[in-house]
Amino acid sequence: MPVKYEQENNITYVVIENELCLPDSEYEQRMIEKNSIAGLLSMQVRRINNQVFYFYDITSRQTLSKLFAYSCVKWDDFVMVIRELENVAKSVDEYMLRLDSLIISPEYIYLDSVRKRLEFIYFPGKCKEFSDISIEQEIKKLFDYLLERFDHDDKEHLMAVYEIYQRVIQNGYKVCAMTELLGDFDTNDITRQALNNTDQCNNAKNCDGSDLKNIIPDIIPPEIIEDETEEKNMKAIRAVNAVKILSALLFVAFIIKSFIPSLL
């Protein structure tokens, strides 16, 4: 997929050439070019020397790969990706476009720094050019990336991320209902944020220099929080060990099935 970047009149474009411009992609071209579809980058179709190029406006936007090149993926980032995937899938379905024409890759998913939301490239005819890559495979690769870049110091959410990742690789989800993956994991964020604010206040000072923590009640005893964190860590370790043991057993079964009959 030939990709280049151009700038015209203070507008930055990512330019992708459609090397196989098929007749059935013309409907998609018209729909993307003529409509402002939520979650999709605006696109222009230009024909240069009998070749078709798609110009996507990426002004004031940054790719996920650059955004997390030197920083970890936080829980809020992880949740945002899931929600934005669902939103763009609903938008695409609303205009009767094919989901397989979305490019789901950290290098081509853009964060709009003004509206604080993700925008995706819709590549008309992509499913014909990239028949070996389904949207499910691309989403799996995206979650591989998110898991790798996730902040592993965030013990509070690490187990939730692993559980969601397992459902993704098992295709246990619908793209138009991605937020179902969150289940109850996201419902306690307000409480978690309140606790975080309490921690910040405990380290803060009054105007007279005295400790604010002296006037803040202890909502949850520290030993309970530590016990819960330790229990979550143990569950995560057990889950990883179980996967390793299962993989080893499957490999041994394969070896026995493959070689023992030949020896007999």
GROMACS .gro file of C-alpha atoms in nm:
model
  264
    1MET     CA    1   0.000   0.000   0.000
    2PRO     CA    2   0.196   0.305  -0.124
    3VAL     CA    3   0.164   0.585   0.134
    4LYS     CA    4   0.303   0.938   0.131
    5TYR     CA    5   0.241   1.270   0.306
    6GLU     CA    6   0.171   1.605   0.145
    7GLN     CA    7   0.094   1.955   0.270
    8GLU     CA    8  -0.124   2.208   0.088
    9ASN     CA    9  -0.240   2.544   0.225
   10ASN     CA   10  -0.159   2.449   0.585
   11ILE     CA   11  -0.347   2.120   0.549
   12THR     CA   12  -0.158   1.795   0.595
   13TYR     CA   13  -0.268   1.488   0.400
   14VAL     CA   14  -0.180   1.124   0.412
   15VAL     CA   15  -0.203   1.007   0.051
   16ILE     CA   16  -0.273   0.646  -0.041
   17GLU     CA   17  -0.278   0.517  -0.395
   18ASN     CA   18  -0.553   0.274  -0.491
   19GLU     CA   19  -0.360   0.046  -0.723
   20LEU     CA   20  -0.664  -0.171  -0.792
   21CYS     CA   21  -0.952   0.068  -0.841
   22LEU     CA   22  -1.245  -0.169  -0.886
   23PRO     CA   23  -1.594  -0.063  -1.000
   24ASP     CA   24  -1.759  -0.176  -0.675
   25SER     CA   25  -1.539   0.065  -0.477
   26GLU     CA   26  -1.687   0.371  -0.650
   27TYR     CA   27  -1.993   0.369  -0.423
   28GLU     CA   28  -1.767   0.373  -0.118
   29GLN     CA   29  -1.558   0.654  -0.268
   30ARG     CA   30  -1.866   0.872  -0.322
   31MET     CA   31  -2.007   0.805   0.024
   32ILE     CA   32  -1.680   0.889   0.203
   33GLU     CA   33  -1.604   1.194  -0.012
   34LYS     CA   34  -1.953   1.347  -0.002
   35ASN     CA   35  -2.044   1.282   0.362
   36SER     CA   36  -1.896   1.376   0.696
   37ILE     CA   37  -1.903   1.038   0.872
   38ALA     CA   38  -1.830   1.032   1.244
   39GLY     CA   39  -1.507   0.851   1.325
   40LEU     CA   40  -1.366   0.865   0.973
   41LEU     CA   41  -1.102   1.101   0.835
   42SER     CA   42  -1.237   1.324   0.560
   43MET     CA   43  -1.121   1.206   0.218
   44GLN     CA   44  -1.074   1.348  -0.130
   45VAL     CA   45  -1.049   1.133  -0.443
   46ARG     CA   46  -0.798   1.263  -0.695
   47ARG     CA   47  -0.708   1.113  -1.031
   48ILE     CA   48  -0.352   1.185  -1.138
   49ASN     CA   49  -0.208   1.035  -1.459
   50ASN     CA   50  -0.490   0.781  -1.476
   51GLN     CA   51  -0.421   0.670  -1.120
   52VAL     CA   52  -0.655   0.707  -0.824
   53PHE     CA   53  -0.528   0.861  -0.499
   54TYR     CA   54  -0.708   0.910  -0.170
   55PHE     CA   55  -0.616   1.225   0.024
   56TYR     CA   56  -0.702   1.209   0.396
   57ASP     CA   57  -0.690   1.525   0.608
   58ILE     CA   58  -0.471   1.455   0.915
   59THR     CA   59  -0.412   1.818   1.020
   60SER     CA   60  -0.359   1.852   1.398
   61ARG     CA   61  -0.378   1.477   1.438
   62GLN     CA   62  -0.132   1.221   1.568
   63THR     CA   63  -0.118   0.847   1.516
   64LEU     CA   64  -0.149   0.605   1.806
   65SER     CA   65   0.195   0.465   1.723
   66LYS     CA   66   0.354   0.809   1.773
   67LEU     CA   67   0.137   0.891   2.072
   68PHE     CA   68   0.255   0.581   2.260
   69ALA     CA   69   0.607   0.562   2.119
   70TYR     CA   70   0.755   0.693   2.444
   71SER     CA   71   0.468   0.649   2.687
   72CYS     CA   72   0.252   0.365   2.815
   73VAL     CA   73  -0.110   0.301   2.728
   74LYS     CA   74  -0.322   0.396   3.027
   75TRP     CA   75  -0.657   0.244   3.125
   76ASP     CA   76  -0.844   0.552   2.999
   77ASP     CA   77  -0.664   0.517   2.662
   78PHE     CA   78  -0.754   0.148   2.646
   79VAL     CA   79  -1.121   0.224   2.714
   80MET     CA   80  -1.121   0.508   2.459
   81VAL     CA   81  -0.995   0.276   2.182
   82ILE     CA   82  -1.271   0.024   2.254
   83ARG     CA   83  -1.541   0.293   2.255
   84GLU     CA   84  -1.414   0.460   1.939
   85LEU     CA   85  -1.399   0.124   1.757
   86GLU     CA   86  -1.764   0.069   1.841
   87ASN     CA   87  -1.859   0.423   1.735
   88VAL     CA   88  -1.686   0.405   1.397
   89ALA     CA   89  -1.830   0.059   1.330
   90LYS     CA   90  -2.181   0.195   1.393
   91SER     CA   91  -2.114   0.492   1.163
   92VAL     CA   92  -1.988   0.267   0.883
   93ASP     CA   93  -2.288   0.037   0.920
   94GLU     CA   94  -2.525   0.334   0.913
   95TYR     CA   95  -2.397   0.431   0.567
   96MET     CA   96  -2.406   0.067   0.448
   97LEU     CA   97  -2.029   0.055   0.405
   98ARG     CA   98  -1.808  -0.249   0.459
   99LEU     CA   99  -1.623  -0.282   0.787
  100ASP     CA  100  -1.337  -0.462   0.614
  101SER     CA  101  -1.245  -0.138   0.438
  102LEU     CA  102  -1.144   0.020   0.770
  103ILE     CA  103  -0.771   0.028   0.839
  104ILE     CA  104  -0.729  -0.081   1.201
  105SER     CA  105  -0.362  -0.020   1.269
  106PRO     CA  106  -0.181   0.201   1.525
  107GLU     CA  107   0.013   0.360   1.237
  108TYR     CA  108  -0.309   0.476   1.069
  109ILE     CA  109  -0.543   0.550   1.360
  110TYR     CA  110  -0.536   0.922   1.437
  111LEU     CA  111  -0.614   1.113   1.754
  112ASP     CA  112  -0.789   1.443   1.692
  113SER     CA  113  -0.617   1.665   1.947
  114VAL     CA  114  -0.899   1.923   1.930
  115ARG     CA  115  -1.204   1.698   1.975
  116LYS     CA  116  -1.013   1.435   2.175
  117ARG     CA  117  -1.140   1.142   1.972
  118LEU     CA  118  -1.002   0.881   1.733
  119GLU     CA  119  -1.048   0.890   1.359
  120PHE     CA  120  -0.989   0.606   1.114
  121ILE     CA  121  -0.894   0.570   0.750
  122TYR     CA  122  -1.162   0.414   0.532
  123PHE     CA  123  -0.996   0.271   0.224
  124PRO     CA  124  -1.252   0.192  -0.050
  125GLY     CA  125  -1.189  -0.149  -0.201
  126LYS     CA  126  -0.951  -0.249   0.078
  127CYS     CA  127  -1.117  -0.587   0.126
  128LYS     CA  128  -1.034  -0.671  -0.237
  129GLU     CA  129  -0.672  -0.563  -0.214
  130PHE     CA  130  -0.609  -0.717   0.126
  131SER     CA  131  -0.822  -1.031   0.113
  132ASP     CA  132  -0.596  -1.211   0.363
  133ILE     CA  133  -0.653  -0.952   0.636
  134SER     CA  134  -0.998  -0.941   0.793
  135ILE     CA  135  -1.110  -0.673   1.036
  136GLU     CA  136  -1.102  -0.933   1.316
  137GLN     CA  137  -0.734  -1.000   1.242
  138GLU     CA  138  -0.658  -0.630   1.240
  139ILE     CA  139  -0.839  -0.576   1.571
  140LYS     CA  140  -0.643  -0.865   1.722
  141LYS     CA  141  -0.316  -0.701   1.608
  142LEU     CA  142  -0.433  -0.371   1.756
  143PHE     CA  143  -0.499  -0.534   2.093
  144ASP     CA  144  -0.162  -0.710   2.074
  145TYR     CA  145  -0.012  -0.363   2.046
  146LEU     CA  146  -0.226  -0.219   2.329
  147LEU     CA  147  -0.141  -0.507   2.563
  148GLU     CA  148   0.229  -0.471   2.487
  149ARG     CA  149   0.224  -0.097   2.550
  150PHE     CA  150  -0.013  -0.106   2.851
  151ASP     CA  151   0.117   0.032   3.179
  152HIS     CA  152   0.199  -0.289   3.368
  153ASP     CA  153   0.245  -0.088   3.686
  154ASP     CA  154  -0.131  -0.034   3.682
  155LYS     CA  155  -0.207  -0.350   3.879
  156GLU     CA  156  -0.563  -0.233   3.935
  157HIS     CA  157  -0.656  -0.271   3.567
  158LEU     CA  158  -0.398  -0.520   3.438
  159MET     CA  159  -0.618  -0.825   3.498
  160ALA     CA  160  -0.911  -0.657   3.324
  161VAL     CA  161  -0.693  -0.584   3.020
  162TYR     CA  162  -0.582  -0.949   3.004
  163GLU     CA  163  -0.941  -1.073   3.027
  164ILE     CA  164  -1.057  -0.838   2.751
  165TYR     CA  165  -0.759  -0.938   2.537
  166GLN     CA  166  -0.851  -1.307   2.574
  167ARG     CA  167  -1.204  -1.239   2.451
  168VAL     CA  168  -1.069  -1.046   2.154
  169ILE     CA  169  -0.834  -1.322   2.036
  170GLN     CA  170  -1.119  -1.570   2.074
  171ASN     CA  171  -1.349  -1.345   1.866
  172GLY     CA  172  -1.586  -1.322   2.162
  173TYR     CA  173  -1.725  -0.982   2.065
  174LYS     CA  174  -1.917  -0.784   1.804
  175VAL     CA  175  -1.747  -0.483   1.649
  176CYS     CA  176  -2.066  -0.275   1.674
  177ALA     CA  177  -2.088  -0.363   2.045
  178MET     CA  178  -1.724  -0.341   2.151
  179THR     CA  179  -1.807  -0.173   2.482
  180GLU     CA  180  -1.965  -0.498   2.599
  181LEU     CA  181  -1.606  -0.615   2.643
  182LEU     CA  182  -1.572  -0.370   2.929
  183GLY     CA  183  -1.852  -0.534   3.125
  184ASP     CA  184  -1.832  -0.403   3.481
  185PHE     CA  185  -1.465  -0.308   3.452
  186ASP     CA  186  -1.542   0.056   3.371
  187THR     CA  187  -1.829   0.112   3.613
  188ASN     CA  188  -1.607   0.181   3.915
  189ASP     CA  189  -1.392   0.444   3.746
  190ILE     CA  190  -1.565   0.724   3.936
  191THR     CA  191  -1.483   0.555   4.266
  192ARG     CA  192  -1.127   0.490   4.153
  193GLN     CA  193  -1.088   0.851   4.048
  194ALA     CA  194  -1.220   0.965   4.387
  195LEU     CA  195  -0.959   0.748   4.559
  196ASN     CA  196  -0.689   0.888   4.333
  197ASN     CA  197  -0.802   1.239   4.419
  198THR     CA  198  -0.785   1.144   4.787
  199ASP     CA  199  -0.426   1.025   4.743
  200GLN     CA  200  -0.338   1.351   4.571
  201CYS     CA  201  -0.499   1.549   4.851
  202ASN     CA  202  -0.305   1.347   5.109
  203ASN     CA  203   0.014   1.481   4.953
  204ALA     CA  204  -0.116   1.837   4.924
  205LYS     CA  205  -0.089   2.132   5.164
  206ASN     CA  206  -0.327   2.387   5.302
  207CYS     CA  207  -0.265   2.755   5.240
  208ASP     CA  208  -0.099   2.777   5.581
  209GLY     CA  209   0.136   2.491   5.493
  210SER     CA  210  -0.033   2.226   5.709
  211ASP     CA  211  -0.110   1.880   5.571
  212LEU     CA  212  -0.448   1.843   5.405
  213LYS     CA  213  -0.448   1.471   5.492
  214ASN     CA  214  -0.522   1.568   5.853
  215ILE     CA  215  -0.872   1.677   5.755
  216ILE     CA  216  -0.945   1.398   5.504
  217PRO     CA  217  -1.113   1.086   5.652
  218ASP     CA  218  -0.968   0.745   5.574
  219ILE     CA  219  -1.238   0.597   5.350
  220ILE     CA  220  -1.066   0.263   5.294
  221PRO     CA  221  -0.798   0.119   5.525
  222PRO     CA  222  -0.463   0.081   5.343
  223GLU     CA  223  -0.434  -0.285   5.442
  224ILE     CA  224  -0.758  -0.370   5.260
  225ILE     CA  225  -0.637  -0.200   4.942
  226GLU     CA  226  -0.306  -0.386   4.963
  227ASP     CA  227  -0.483  -0.721   5.015
  228GLU     CA  228  -0.707  -0.662   4.713
  229THR     CA  229  -0.413  -0.567   4.494
  230GLU     CA  230  -0.217  -0.875   4.603
  231GLU     CA  231  -0.518  -1.098   4.531
  232LYS     CA  232  -0.555  -0.951   4.180
  233ASN     CA  233  -0.186  -1.005   4.113
  234MET     CA  234  -0.211  -1.371   4.219
  235LYS     CA  235  -0.512  -1.423   3.991
  236ALA     CA  236  -0.318  -1.278   3.698
  237ILE     CA  237  -0.021  -1.506   3.769
  238ARG     CA  238  -0.248  -1.812   3.795
  239ALA     CA  239  -0.417  -1.725   3.464
  240VAL     CA  240  -0.084  -1.690   3.283
  241ASN     CA  241   0.046  -2.019   3.430
  242ALA     CA  242  -0.273  -2.198   3.329
  243VAL     CA  243  -0.234  -2.082   2.969
  244LYS     CA  244   0.129  -2.201   2.965
  245ILE     CA  245   0.037  -2.546   3.103
  246LEU     CA  246  -0.249  -2.586   2.853
  247SER     CA  247  -0.018  -2.494   2.563
  248ALA     CA  248   0.241  -2.748   2.681
  249LEU     CA  249  -0.018  -3.025   2.708
  250LEU     CA  250  -0.151  -2.953   2.359
  251PHE     CA  251   0.204  -2.962   2.219
  252VAL     CA  252   0.279  -3.297   2.387
  253ALA     CA  253  -0.049  -3.442   2.256
  254PHE     CA  254   0.041  -3.327   1.907
  255ILE     CA  255   0.386  -3.491   1.928
  256ILE     CA  256   0.241  -3.822   2.053
  257LYS     CA  257  -0.028  -3.824   1.783
  258SER     CA  258   0.222  -3.743   1.508
  259PHE     CA  259   0.516  -3.972   1.588
  260ILE     CA  260   0.404  -4.276   1.789
  261PRO     CA  261   0.195  -4.434   1.503
  262SER     CA  262   0.497  -4.413   1.271
  263LEU     CA  263   0.713  -4.596   1.528
  264LEU     CA  264   0.459  -4.877   1.557
   0.00000   0.00000   0.00000
